[in-house]
Amino acid sequence: MCHLLLPIIFLLIVVISSCSSVSAAQNNERTKIGKPHSTVLQLTSSNFDTYIQDPANGLWLLDFYAPWCGHCKKLAPVLDAVAPFLAGKMAIGKIDCTSDKPLCNRFDVKGYPTLKYYRDGDFHDYPLGRDTDTIITFGEKMSARAVTIISTHLEATEKLLHKSPVAFIVYDPSNISSSESTSSGSSVDETIDASGATEPEKTMEKLIQSTERTRVFGQVARKMQALSSFGLLSPSHTLPEEIEKFLHHGQEDTTTPAQSISSSSGGGFIARIEKDIPIKIFDGEVSTTAVTEFVRENNLATVINLSGDNFRLASRRGKALAIAVYDPEDGSEMTENLRRELKQYAISGAYKDDYIFATMDGRKWDRFLSQFSVDKKDLPQLVVVDVPERTYWQDSSVVGISNFIAAVKNGTIQSRKQEKAKSGLADKLLQAFVDYMPWSLVFVFAVMAFVFWVVLRMDDGPILQLEERTMRAASSDSNKKEQ
């Protein structure tokens, strides 16, 4: 009889132990709710929504990864390192897409690692670099209030343009009655969002909500905070001569007429500012949709320094990239002239609205640039790249940015097909084959079938991710050489 009872008793012990383990895990998770997280949390379909909706952690950075992914393995210690610094500001979660495919499919994850951030009920693609400093800066910025109060042109430079190359400002003299109640002390130094708790914050929130123009600006700033900086000119502290400085912003000749403001605006305006670039006044209808579009279309610098961190962002604007490739250590007149011409063309060139203008370190990114027929031994050079179409235009015999763009437009420089990034994947597989022979033929055929399946399913998402990985790999190689 005893020998019959033993299996039953053993089974009961296993069941009770399992239930206890599950209960302990659930209790452990419950103790984490309502508290700031200082470590990276493993999120699954069963706990994802509970954690994300926790009011104590309103901002999240989410890492969708695969355990076998090399880039994921490099990113993991970075996230582990930044998590304690961002406790109470931004929580960090990771999702294993090999064991939780439904959750990753929910967010249309197509490559690893994929980073997204969550705030105010919405999920967004994380747009910046993946190093420790950049992620910490992002978390601190996104956990702060979205709009900075300023009163002078110098303050705009010090408080806005040091955070990002482009900033947006709003001025509305009709809300001066509200601003008069704001003390001239530290409150002018504060920033604004809808979560104000202290009296200065409540007063400033009242200021930004006092007119339709500032209210819309505040909403857009909150929504677009990851991509730029935003400032509100306090009417009671901003002198008329400071407004004139803003309207002359970026003009080398101060005798040139200032940017005009629509007479129907009552003297108020929303504008884009960038160091040494003329101010751009928003001239559309003051609505959330229109102002959001203005910010979205103008949040890149006039000339960006292209790298693996901003490549995806620049490539998804629906415009080709016009890139001046140069050697930063080359101070020759030819190099300086090219960079100067590129900037001037980006400001006032005939086809300035048709391209994203960029510079690129031809030595650091030589491996990446080789697919566009750019040789680091022959710098500086110009190249135009259409990423979605995988085409480029390159001809070192055409001198000058104006001539080059005109030649691209009229067909003098013929487009060429870029070497496909998917061949890079094949190269890696081939190298692995050489390194780890012998393989079974069954596995070889399985790999070939997988590659064929990837090629058939490839769209702009994977293409851009492969481009980014190529650039990051090139950067890694370059850093090793420098060391």
Tab-separated table of C-alpha atoms in Angstrom:
chain	number	residue	atom	x	y	z
A	1	MET	CA	0.000	0.000	0.000
A	2	CYS	CA	2.819	2.325	0.913
A	3	HIS	CA	4.479	1.897	-2.436
A	4	LEU	CA	1.209	3.066	-4.071
A	5	LEU	CA	0.980	6.152	-1.866
A	6	LEU	CA	4.548	7.315	-2.438
A	7	PRO	CA	4.037	8.459	-6.071
A	8	ILE	CA	0.849	10.279	-5.060
A	9	ILE	CA	2.596	12.022	-2.178
A	10	PHE	CA	5.507	12.947	-4.445
A	11	LEU	CA	3.091	14.364	-7.030
A	12	LEU	CA	1.319	16.429	-4.367
A	13	ILE	CA	4.644	17.810	-3.164
A	14	VAL	CA	5.598	18.805	-6.720
A	15	VAL	CA	2.232	20.496	-7.307
A	16	ILE	CA	2.349	22.365	-3.991
A	17	SER	CA	5.954	23.399	-4.644
A	18	SER	CA	5.060	24.642	-8.117
A	19	CYS	CA	2.100	26.605	-6.803
A	20	SER	CA	4.278	28.094	-4.084
A	21	SER	CA	6.887	29.104	-6.653
A	22	VAL	CA	4.257	30.726	-8.872
A	23	SER	CA	2.719	32.467	-5.870
A	24	ALA	CA	6.137	33.685	-4.726
A	25	ALA	CA	6.912	34.990	-8.213
A	26	GLN	CA	3.565	36.786	-8.355
A	27	ASN	CA	4.106	38.283	-4.904
A	28	ASN	CA	7.594	39.365	-5.941
A	29	GLU	CA	6.177	41.113	-9.000
A	30	ARG	CA	3.450	42.764	-6.921
A	31	THR	CA	6.068	44.203	-4.574
A	32	LYS	CA	7.721	45.897	-7.564
A	33	ILE	CA	4.540	47.686	-8.624
A	34	GLY	CA	4.274	51.223	-7.306
A	35	LYS	CA	8.023	51.628	-6.852
A	36	PRO	CA	10.721	53.085	-9.138
A	37	HIS	CA	12.812	50.394	-10.824
A	38	SER	CA	16.590	50.483	-10.524
A	39	THR	CA	17.265	47.299	-12.505
A	40	VAL	CA	16.274	46.065	-15.961
A	41	LEU	CA	13.040	44.078	-15.697
A	42	GLN	CA	12.230	40.983	-17.741
A	43	LEU	CA	8.806	41.651	-19.258
A	44	THR	CA	6.487	39.010	-20.681
A	45	SER	CA	2.977	38.860	-22.089
A	46	SER	CA	1.679	38.038	-18.615
A	47	ASN	CA	3.162	41.058	-16.819
A	48	PHE	CA	3.822	43.601	-19.587
A	49	ASP	CA	0.656	45.706	-19.321
A	50	THR	CA	0.708	45.630	-15.509
A	51	TYR	CA	4.204	47.081	-15.375
A	52	ILE	CA	3.731	49.560	-18.218
A	53	GLN	CA	0.570	50.998	-16.670
A	54	ASP	CA	2.157	51.431	-13.240
A	55	PRO	CA	1.785	55.165	-12.365
A	56	ALA	CA	5.049	55.053	-10.416
A	57	ASN	CA	6.929	54.428	-13.670
A	58	GLY	CA	5.384	56.562	-16.390
A	59	LEU	CA	8.350	56.479	-18.777
A	60	TRP	CA	9.815	53.220	-20.106
A	61	LEU	CA	12.634	52.229	-22.425
A	62	LEU	CA	11.872	48.801	-23.925
A	63	ASP	CA	14.488	46.460	-25.399
A	64	PHE	CA	13.112	43.782	-27.736
A	65	TYR	CA	15.944	41.283	-28.136
A	66	ALA	CA	16.988	37.753	-29.033
A	67	PRO	CA	19.529	35.874	-26.857
A	68	TRP	CA	21.626	34.877	-29.888
A	69	CYS	CA	21.873	38.443	-31.262
A	70	GLY	CA	25.396	39.900	-31.031
A	71	HIS	CA	24.252	43.536	-30.921
A	72	CYS	CA	21.756	42.612	-28.194
A	73	LYS	CA	24.572	41.123	-26.112
A	74	LYS	CA	26.536	44.372	-26.452
A	75	LEU	CA	23.529	46.491	-25.492
A	76	ALA	CA	22.542	44.444	-22.409
A	77	PRO	CA	25.376	45.629	-20.093
A	78	VAL	CA	24.763	49.219	-21.196
A	79	LEU	CA	21.130	49.009	-20.075
A	80	ASP	CA	22.157	47.286	-16.831
A	81	ALA	CA	24.586	50.140	-16.166
A	82	VAL	CA	22.149	52.999	-16.794
A	83	ALA	CA	19.149	51.512	-14.939
A	84	PRO	CA	20.293	52.603	-11.430
A	85	PHE	CA	21.032	56.143	-12.637
A	86	LEU	CA	17.546	56.501	-14.104
A	87	ALA	CA	15.556	55.019	-11.203
A	88	GLY	CA	12.498	57.198	-10.672
A	89	LYS	CA	12.958	58.847	-14.066
A	90	MET	CA	12.828	56.084	-16.664
A	91	ALA	CA	12.250	52.374	-16.140
A	92	ILE	CA	13.917	49.849	-18.443
A	93	GLY	CA	12.366	46.577	-19.549
A	94	LYS	CA	13.514	43.798	-21.860
A	95	ILE	CA	11.451	41.354	-23.895
A	96	ASP	CA	12.858	38.062	-25.198
A	97	CYS	CA	11.348	37.715	-28.663
A	98	THR	CA	12.339	34.058	-28.969
A	99	SER	CA	10.208	33.055	-25.984
A	100	ASP	CA	7.487	35.712	-26.271
A	101	LYS	CA	6.785	36.082	-29.972
A	102	PRO	CA	3.159	37.299	-29.564
A	103	LEU	CA	4.333	40.316	-27.561
A	104	CYS	CA	7.010	41.173	-30.119
A	105	ASN	CA	4.541	40.702	-32.981
A	106	ARG	CA	2.237	43.150	-31.213
A	107	PHE	CA	4.894	45.821	-31.761
A	108	ASP	CA	5.876	44.651	-35.247
A	109	VAL	CA	9.451	43.906	-34.208
A	110	LYS	CA	11.453	42.957	-37.314
A	111	GLY	CA	15.034	43.063	-36.100
A	112	TYR	CA	17.112	42.929	-32.941
A	113	PRO	CA	17.619	44.797	-30.834
A	114	THR	CA	14.598	47.059	-31.332
A	115	LEU	CA	14.285	49.905	-28.824
A	116	LYS	CA	11.032	51.696	-28.109
A	117	TYR	CA	9.965	54.101	-25.403
A	118	TYR	CA	6.577	54.451	-23.733
A	119	ARG	CA	4.965	57.551	-22.260
A	120	ASP	CA	1.448	58.982	-21.962
A	121	GLY	CA	-0.145	55.799	-23.301
A	122	ASP	CA	1.846	55.747	-26.549
A	123	PHE	CA	4.792	53.701	-27.826
A	124	HIS	CA	7.466	55.326	-30.010
A	125	ASP	CA	10.665	54.217	-31.731
A	126	TYR	CA	13.691	55.248	-29.680
A	127	PRO	CA	15.514	57.697	-31.998
A	128	LEU	CA	18.949	58.226	-30.467
A	129	GLY	CA	22.261	56.537	-29.712
A	130	ARG	CA	22.689	53.379	-27.660
A	131	ASP	CA	25.636	54.369	-25.512
A	132	THR	CA	25.464	54.983	-21.773
A	133	ASP	CA	25.636	58.789	-21.847
A	134	THR	CA	23.026	59.176	-24.591
A	135	ILE	CA	20.499	56.891	-22.889
A	136	ILE	CA	20.962	58.615	-19.521
A	137	THR	CA	20.585	62.043	-21.139
A	138	PHE	CA	17.451	60.827	-22.930
A	139	GLY	CA	15.909	59.516	-19.709
A	140	GLU	CA	16.653	62.716	-17.812
A	141	LYS	CA	15.304	64.897	-20.600
A	142	MET	CA	12.113	62.887	-21.109
A	143	SER	CA	11.369	62.763	-17.387
A	144	ALA	CA	11.687	66.543	-17.114
A	145	ARG	CA	9.050	69.044	-18.167
A	146	ALA	CA	8.797	69.675	-21.869
A	147	VAL	CA	8.945	73.474	-22.162
A	148	THR	CA	11.618	75.770	-20.759
A	149	ILE	CA	10.777	79.362	-19.808
A	150	ILE	CA	13.238	81.847	-21.301
A	151	SER	CA	13.351	85.623	-21.559
A	152	THR	CA	16.434	86.438	-23.657
A	153	HIS	CA	18.113	85.341	-26.858
A	154	LEU	CA	21.183	84.295	-24.845
A	155	GLU	CA	19.048	82.071	-22.615
A	156	ALA	CA	17.668	80.319	-25.678
A	157	THR	CA	21.210	79.490	-26.755
A	158	GLU	CA	22.325	78.337	-23.318
A	159	LYS	CA	19.217	76.419	-22.250
A	160	LEU	CA	17.813	75.100	-25.521
A	161	LEU	CA	20.489	74.819	-28.195
A	162	HIS	CA	23.002	73.145	-25.891
A	163	LYS	CA	20.521	70.254	-25.498
A	164	SER	CA	19.838	69.733	-29.188
A	165	PRO	CA	21.016	71.360	-32.443
A	166	VAL	CA	17.496	72.594	-33.204
A	167	ALA	CA	14.944	74.181	-30.858
A	168	PHE	CA	11.440	75.607	-31.151
A	169	ILE	CA	10.138	78.688	-29.378
A	170	VAL	CA	6.769	80.332	-28.841
A	171	TYR	CA	5.936	83.930	-28.020
A	172	ASP	CA	2.469	85.321	-27.393
A	173	PRO	CA	2.215	88.839	-25.950
A	174	SER	CA	-1.490	88.347	-25.252
A	175	ASN	CA	-0.734	86.107	-22.265
A	176	ILE	CA	1.191	88.823	-20.439
A	177	SER	CA	-1.500	89.114	-17.741
A	178	SER	CA	-0.889	85.500	-16.739
A	179	SER	CA	2.870	85.852	-16.886
A	180	GLU	CA	2.832	88.868	-14.569
A	181	SER	CA	1.818	86.564	-11.734
A	182	THR	CA	5.000	84.538	-12.264
A	183	SER	CA	7.745	85.770	-9.964
A	184	SER	CA	10.996	86.882	-11.526
A	185	GLY	CA	13.053	84.530	-9.383
A	186	SER	CA	13.707	80.836	-9.857
A	187	SER	CA	10.318	80.229	-11.446
A	188	VAL	CA	11.494	81.766	-14.705
A	189	ASP	CA	14.224	79.177	-14.599
A	190	GLU	CA	11.728	76.323	-14.364
A	191	THR	CA	10.170	74.166	-17.049
A	192	ILE	CA	6.566	73.201	-17.787
A	193	ASP	CA	4.367	70.179	-18.221
A	194	ALA	CA	0.914	69.069	-17.225
A	195	SER	CA	1.997	67.360	-14.003
A	196	GLY	CA	2.787	70.497	-11.950
A	197	ALA	CA	2.704	70.057	-8.181
A	198	THR	CA	4.487	73.082	-6.663
A	199	GLU	CA	3.058	76.590	-6.782
A	200	PRO	CA	5.644	77.883	-9.301
A	201	GLU	CA	4.870	74.917	-11.539
A	202	LYS	CA	1.132	75.544	-11.267
A	203	THR	CA	1.664	79.212	-12.090
A	204	MET	CA	3.719	78.344	-15.143
A	205	GLU	CA	1.187	75.756	-16.240
A	206	LYS	CA	-1.413	78.509	-16.073
A	207	LEU	CA	0.868	80.636	-18.260
A	208	ILE	CA	1.196	78.017	-20.976
A	209	GLN	CA	-2.524	77.287	-20.927
A	210	SER	CA	-3.469	80.977	-21.146
A	211	THR	CA	-3.617	81.293	-24.968
A	212	GLU	CA	-4.402	78.938	-27.822
A	213	ARG	CA	-0.929	79.398	-29.327
A	214	THR	CA	0.965	78.520	-26.125
A	215	ARG	CA	-1.460	75.710	-25.261
A	216	VAL	CA	-0.985	74.023	-28.649
A	217	PHE	CA	2.774	74.548	-28.402
A	218	GLY	CA	2.823	72.854	-24.996
A	219	GLN	CA	0.953	69.823	-26.329
A	220	VAL	CA	3.298	69.474	-29.299
A	221	ALA	CA	6.370	69.914	-27.083
A	222	ARG	CA	5.250	67.059	-24.863
A	223	LYS	CA	4.617	64.834	-27.866
A	224	MET	CA	7.866	65.673	-29.692
A	225	GLN	CA	10.154	66.112	-26.683
A	226	ALA	CA	12.438	63.241	-27.703
A	227	LEU	CA	13.423	64.964	-30.942
A	228	SER	CA	14.034	68.574	-29.942
A	229	SER	CA	14.003	71.282	-27.258
A	230	PHE	CA	11.180	73.755	-26.653
A	231	GLY	CA	11.075	77.196	-25.074
A	232	LEU	CA	8.432	79.769	-24.154
A	233	LEU	CA	9.343	83.456	-24.174
A	234	SER	CA	7.824	84.984	-21.050
A	235	PRO	CA	6.113	88.235	-22.170
A	236	SER	CA	6.558	89.972	-18.808
A	237	HIS	CA	10.322	89.334	-18.814
A	238	THR	CA	11.173	89.564	-22.523
A	239	LEU	CA	12.087	93.054	-23.721
A	240	PRO	CA	11.204	94.214	-27.272
A	241	GLU	CA	14.882	94.304	-28.242
A	242	GLU	CA	15.157	90.618	-27.330
A	243	ILE	CA	12.295	89.816	-29.703
A	244	GLU	CA	14.224	91.684	-32.409
A	245	LYS	CA	17.282	89.539	-31.684
A	246	PHE	CA	15.210	86.416	-32.252
A	247	LEU	CA	13.809	87.758	-35.518
A	248	HIS	CA	17.387	88.524	-36.655
A	249	HIS	CA	18.638	85.130	-35.400
A	250	GLY	CA	21.239	83.532	-37.662
A	251	GLN	CA	21.753	86.634	-39.819
A	252	GLU	CA	25.376	87.695	-40.146
A	253	ASP	CA	24.339	91.167	-41.315
A	254	THR	CA	22.178	92.827	-38.639
A	255	THR	CA	21.116	95.508	-41.137
A	256	THR	CA	19.214	92.846	-43.081
A	257	PRO	CA	15.454	93.146	-42.448
A	258	ALA	CA	14.237	90.889	-39.652
A	259	GLN	CA	11.960	87.932	-40.319
A	260	SER	CA	8.407	89.201	-40.587
A	261	ILE	CA	5.504	88.124	-38.402
A	262	SER	CA	1.992	87.877	-39.781
A	263	SER	CA	-0.098	90.929	-38.887
A	264	SER	CA	-2.945	88.604	-37.936
A	265	SER	CA	-0.837	86.907	-35.260
A	266	GLY	CA	-1.013	89.809	-32.832
A	267	GLY	CA	2.770	89.930	-32.569
A	268	GLY	CA	3.045	86.317	-31.477
A	269	PHE	CA	4.876	83.511	-33.265
A	270	ILE	CA	6.112	79.932	-33.188
A	271	ALA	CA	9.556	79.446	-34.721
A	272	ARG	CA	12.499	77.122	-35.282
A	273	ILE	CA	15.978	78.238	-34.229
A	274	GLU	CA	19.412	76.729	-34.884
A	275	LYS	CA	22.871	78.128	-34.255
A	276	ASP	CA	24.080	80.335	-37.137
A	277	ILE	CA	20.978	79.518	-39.225
A	278	PRO	CA	18.219	82.085	-39.943
A	279	ILE	CA	15.094	81.696	-37.829
A	280	LYS	CA	12.154	79.959	-39.498
A	281	ILE	CA	8.710	81.306	-38.577
A	282	PHE	CA	5.734	78.943	-38.578
A	283	ASP	CA	3.112	80.490	-40.871
A	284	GLY	CA	0.324	77.911	-40.726
A	285	GLU	CA	-2.857	77.507	-38.756
A	286	VAL	CA	-2.233	77.213	-35.021
A	287	SER	CA	-3.452	73.664	-34.477
A	288	THR	CA	-1.880	70.612	-32.886
A	289	THR	CA	-1.741	68.830	-36.240
A	290	ALA	CA	-0.134	71.728	-38.130
A	291	VAL	CA	2.418	72.612	-35.444
A	292	THR	CA	3.338	68.939	-34.965
A	293	GLU	CA	3.988	68.655	-38.696
A	294	PHE	CA	6.108	71.839	-38.600
A	295	VAL	CA	8.245	70.393	-35.801
A	296	ARG	CA	8.478	66.986	-37.458
A	297	GLU	CA	9.615	68.473	-40.781
A	298	ASN	CA	12.165	70.829	-39.225
A	299	ASN	CA	13.701	69.050	-36.223
A	300	LEU	CA	16.856	67.903	-38.014
A	301	ALA	CA	19.845	70.221	-38.197
A	302	THR	CA	20.321	71.992	-41.529
A	303	VAL	CA	23.426	69.840	-42.013
A	304	ILE	CA	23.621	66.737	-39.833
A	305	ASN	CA	26.712	64.733	-38.966
A	306	LEU	CA	25.603	61.300	-40.148
A	307	SER	CA	26.359	58.267	-37.972
A	308	GLY	CA	24.883	54.918	-37.018
A	309	ASP	CA	22.802	56.624	-34.326
A	310	ASN	CA	20.883	59.019	-36.595
A	311	PHE	CA	21.041	57.150	-39.906
A	312	ARG	CA	17.596	55.589	-39.516
A	313	LEU	CA	15.993	58.883	-38.467
A	314	ALA	CA	17.473	60.751	-41.442
A	315	SER	CA	16.678	57.980	-43.919
A	316	ARG	CA	12.972	57.872	-43.121
A	317	ARG	CA	12.186	61.479	-44.079
A	318	GLY	CA	11.169	60.637	-47.644
A	319	LYS	CA	14.171	62.490	-49.055
A	320	ALA	CA	17.521	61.391	-50.459
A	321	LEU	CA	20.659	62.115	-48.442
A	322	ALA	CA	23.181	64.551	-49.942
A	323	ILE	CA	26.410	63.694	-48.137
A	324	ALA	CA	29.752	65.483	-48.087
A	325	VAL	CA	32.313	62.813	-47.189
A	326	TYR	CA	35.584	64.167	-45.809
A	327	ASP	CA	38.542	63.466	-43.572
A	328	PRO	CA	38.177	65.471	-40.302
A	329	GLU	CA	41.955	65.662	-39.997
A	330	ASP	CA	42.236	67.245	-43.427
A	331	GLY	CA	42.176	71.005	-43.002
A	332	SER	CA	42.754	71.710	-46.681
A	333	GLU	CA	41.000	74.546	-48.459
A	334	MET	CA	39.156	72.048	-50.654
A	335	THR	CA	37.620	70.295	-47.639
A	336	GLU	CA	36.675	73.523	-45.874
A	337	ASN	CA	35.135	74.951	-49.042
A	338	LEU	CA	33.033	71.827	-49.557
A	339	ARG	CA	31.646	71.931	-46.029
A	340	ARG	CA	30.943	75.647	-46.301
A	341	GLU	CA	29.249	75.236	-49.701
A	342	LEU	CA	27.119	72.358	-48.403
A	343	LYS	CA	25.820	74.442	-45.507
A	344	GLN	CA	25.073	77.430	-47.733
A	345	TYR	CA	23.280	75.252	-50.274
A	346	ALA	CA	21.225	73.641	-47.500
A	347	ILE	CA	20.091	77.136	-46.478
A	348	SER	CA	19.390	78.723	-49.857
A	349	GLY	CA	20.132	76.248	-52.676
A	350	ALA	CA	17.734	75.729	-55.577
A	351	TYR	CA	16.816	72.190	-54.471
A	352	LYS	CA	17.373	72.597	-50.719
A	353	ASP	CA	13.932	71.203	-49.880
A	354	ASP	CA	14.494	67.989	-51.844
A	355	TYR	CA	17.349	66.575	-49.756
A	356	ILE	CA	18.587	65.889	-46.253
A	357	PHE	CA	22.087	67.388	-46.135
A	358	ALA	CA	24.807	65.665	-44.135
A	359	THR	CA	28.522	65.330	-43.542
A	360	MET	CA	30.285	62.050	-42.849
A	361	ASP	CA	33.703	61.004	-41.595
A	362	GLY	CA	35.111	59.184	-44.619
A	363	ARG	CA	37.797	57.381	-42.653
A	364	LYS	CA	35.667	56.223	-39.746
A	365	TRP	CA	32.886	55.008	-42.041
A	366	ASP	CA	35.000	53.844	-44.995
A	367	ARG	CA	33.624	50.306	-44.892
A	368	PHE	CA	30.037	51.543	-44.980
A	369	LEU	CA	30.723	54.142	-47.686
A	370	SER	CA	32.476	51.681	-49.978
A	371	GLN	CA	29.073	50.391	-51.125
A	372	PHE	CA	28.505	53.850	-52.662
A	373	SER	CA	31.811	53.832	-54.577
A	374	VAL	CA	33.385	56.259	-52.106
A	375	ASP	CA	37.072	55.581	-51.484
A	376	LYS	CA	38.727	56.995	-48.364
A	377	LYS	CA	41.865	57.573	-50.450
A	378	ASP	CA	39.989	60.071	-52.611
A	379	LEU	CA	38.423	62.576	-50.202
A	380	PRO	CA	36.544	64.874	-50.018
A	381	GLN	CA	33.679	63.558	-52.141
A	382	LEU	CA	29.971	64.100	-52.641
A	383	VAL	CA	27.416	61.317	-52.851
A	384	VAL	CA	23.613	61.309	-52.959
A	385	VAL	CA	21.893	58.237	-51.492
A	386	ASP	CA	18.243	57.204	-51.720
A	387	VAL	CA	18.022	54.588	-48.964
A	388	PRO	CA	14.521	53.148	-49.583
A	389	GLU	CA	15.230	52.799	-53.326
A	390	ARG	CA	18.766	51.512	-52.639
A	391	THR	CA	20.234	53.792	-55.304
A	392	TYR	CA	22.994	56.382	-55.223
A	393	TRP	CA	24.651	59.042	-57.389
A	394	GLN	CA	28.413	59.507	-57.279
A	395	ASP	CA	30.855	61.172	-59.686
A	396	SER	CA	34.085	62.657	-58.353
A	397	SER	CA	34.640	64.576	-61.593
A	398	VAL	CA	31.753	66.970	-60.810
A	399	VAL	CA	33.029	69.751	-58.547
A	400	GLY	CA	30.864	71.889	-56.246
A	401	ILE	CA	27.614	71.083	-54.467
A	402	SER	CA	25.439	73.223	-56.782
A	403	ASN	CA	26.874	71.568	-59.885
A	404	PHE	CA	26.603	68.119	-58.321
A	405	ILE	CA	22.938	68.457	-57.304
A	406	ALA	CA	22.082	69.976	-60.698
A	407	ALA	CA	23.809	67.043	-62.436
A	408	VAL	CA	21.814	64.585	-60.331
A	409	LYS	CA	18.590	66.408	-61.155
A	410	ASN	CA	19.157	66.618	-64.920
A	411	GLY	CA	20.487	63.076	-65.230
A	412	THR	CA	24.087	63.953	-66.089
A	413	ILE	CA	25.087	61.793	-63.134
A	414	GLN	CA	23.345	58.450	-63.572
A	415	SER	CA	21.928	56.596	-60.596
A	416	ARG	CA	23.478	53.294	-59.594
A	417	LYS	CA	22.128	50.399	-57.584
A	418	GLN	CA	23.681	50.041	-54.166
A	419	GLU	CA	25.253	46.712	-53.277
A	420	LYS	CA	22.469	45.039	-51.358
A	421	ALA	CA	22.892	44.781	-47.619
A	422	LYS	CA	21.430	41.288	-47.665
A	423	SER	CA	24.590	40.103	-49.417
A	424	GLY	CA	26.375	41.186	-46.252
A	425	LEU	CA	24.277	38.637	-44.373
A	426	ALA	CA	25.268	35.966	-46.878
A	427	ASP	CA	28.924	36.927	-46.465
A	428	LYS	CA	28.663	36.489	-42.708
A	429	LEU	CA	27.042	33.084	-43.104
A	430	LEU	CA	29.724	32.036	-45.579
A	431	GLN	CA	32.461	33.131	-43.185
A	432	ALA	CA	30.785	31.189	-40.388
A	433	PHE	CA	30.719	28.139	-42.682
A	434	VAL	CA	34.467	28.411	-43.237
A	435	ASP	CA	35.160	28.944	-39.534
A	436	TYR	CA	33.029	26.119	-38.212
A	437	MET	CA	33.312	23.316	-40.815
A	438	PRO	CA	32.337	20.548	-41.049
A	439	TRP	CA	28.570	21.126	-40.977
A	440	SER	CA	25.925	18.591	-41.773
A	441	LEU	CA	24.355	19.065	-45.195
A	442	VAL	CA	20.959	19.165	-43.529
A	443	PHE	CA	21.948	22.264	-41.545
A	444	VAL	CA	23.532	23.903	-44.589
A	445	PHE	CA	20.297	23.489	-46.539
A	446	ALA	CA	18.335	24.818	-43.570
A	447	VAL	CA	20.494	27.957	-43.489
A	448	MET	CA	20.100	28.439	-47.245
A	449	ALA	CA	16.330	28.114	-46.914
A	450	PHE	CA	16.339	30.654	-44.101
A	451	VAL	CA	18.364	33.173	-46.143
A	452	PHE	CA	15.986	32.730	-49.082
A	453	TRP	CA	13.021	33.339	-46.769
A	454	VAL	CA	14.634	36.502	-45.342
A	455	VAL	CA	15.322	37.870	-48.833
A	456	LEU	CA	11.712	37.360	-49.867
A	457	ARG	CA	10.379	39.098	-46.764
A	458	MET	CA	12.804	41.997	-46.758
A	459	ASP	CA	11.344	45.508	-46.714
A	460	ASP	CA	12.627	48.952	-45.724
A	461	GLY	CA	12.603	48.060	-42.009
A	462	PRO	CA	15.185	45.254	-42.196
A	463	ILE	CA	17.149	47.114	-44.881
A	464	LEU	CA	17.547	50.132	-42.623
A	465	GLN	CA	18.485	47.913	-39.692
A	466	LEU	CA	21.120	46.136	-41.775
A	467	GLU	CA	22.475	49.530	-42.853
A	468	GLU	CA	22.650	50.629	-39.224
A	469	ARG	CA	24.407	47.426	-38.237
A	470	THR	CA	26.905	47.850	-41.057
A	471	MET	CA	27.636	51.349	-39.783
A	472	ARG	CA	27.953	50.201	-36.177
A	473	ALA	CA	30.238	47.367	-37.230
A	474	ALA	CA	32.346	49.859	-39.191
A	475	SER	CA	32.461	52.129	-36.161
A	476	SER	CA	33.544	49.227	-33.967
A	477	ASP	CA	36.324	48.302	-36.410
A	478	SER	CA	37.459	51.917	-36.526
A	479	ASN	CA	37.540	52.217	-32.740
A	480	LYS	CA	39.629	49.045	-32.482
A	481	LYS	CA	42.121	50.457	-35.007
A	482	GLU	CA	42.373	53.715	-33.040
A	483	GLN	CA	43.088	51.781	-29.861
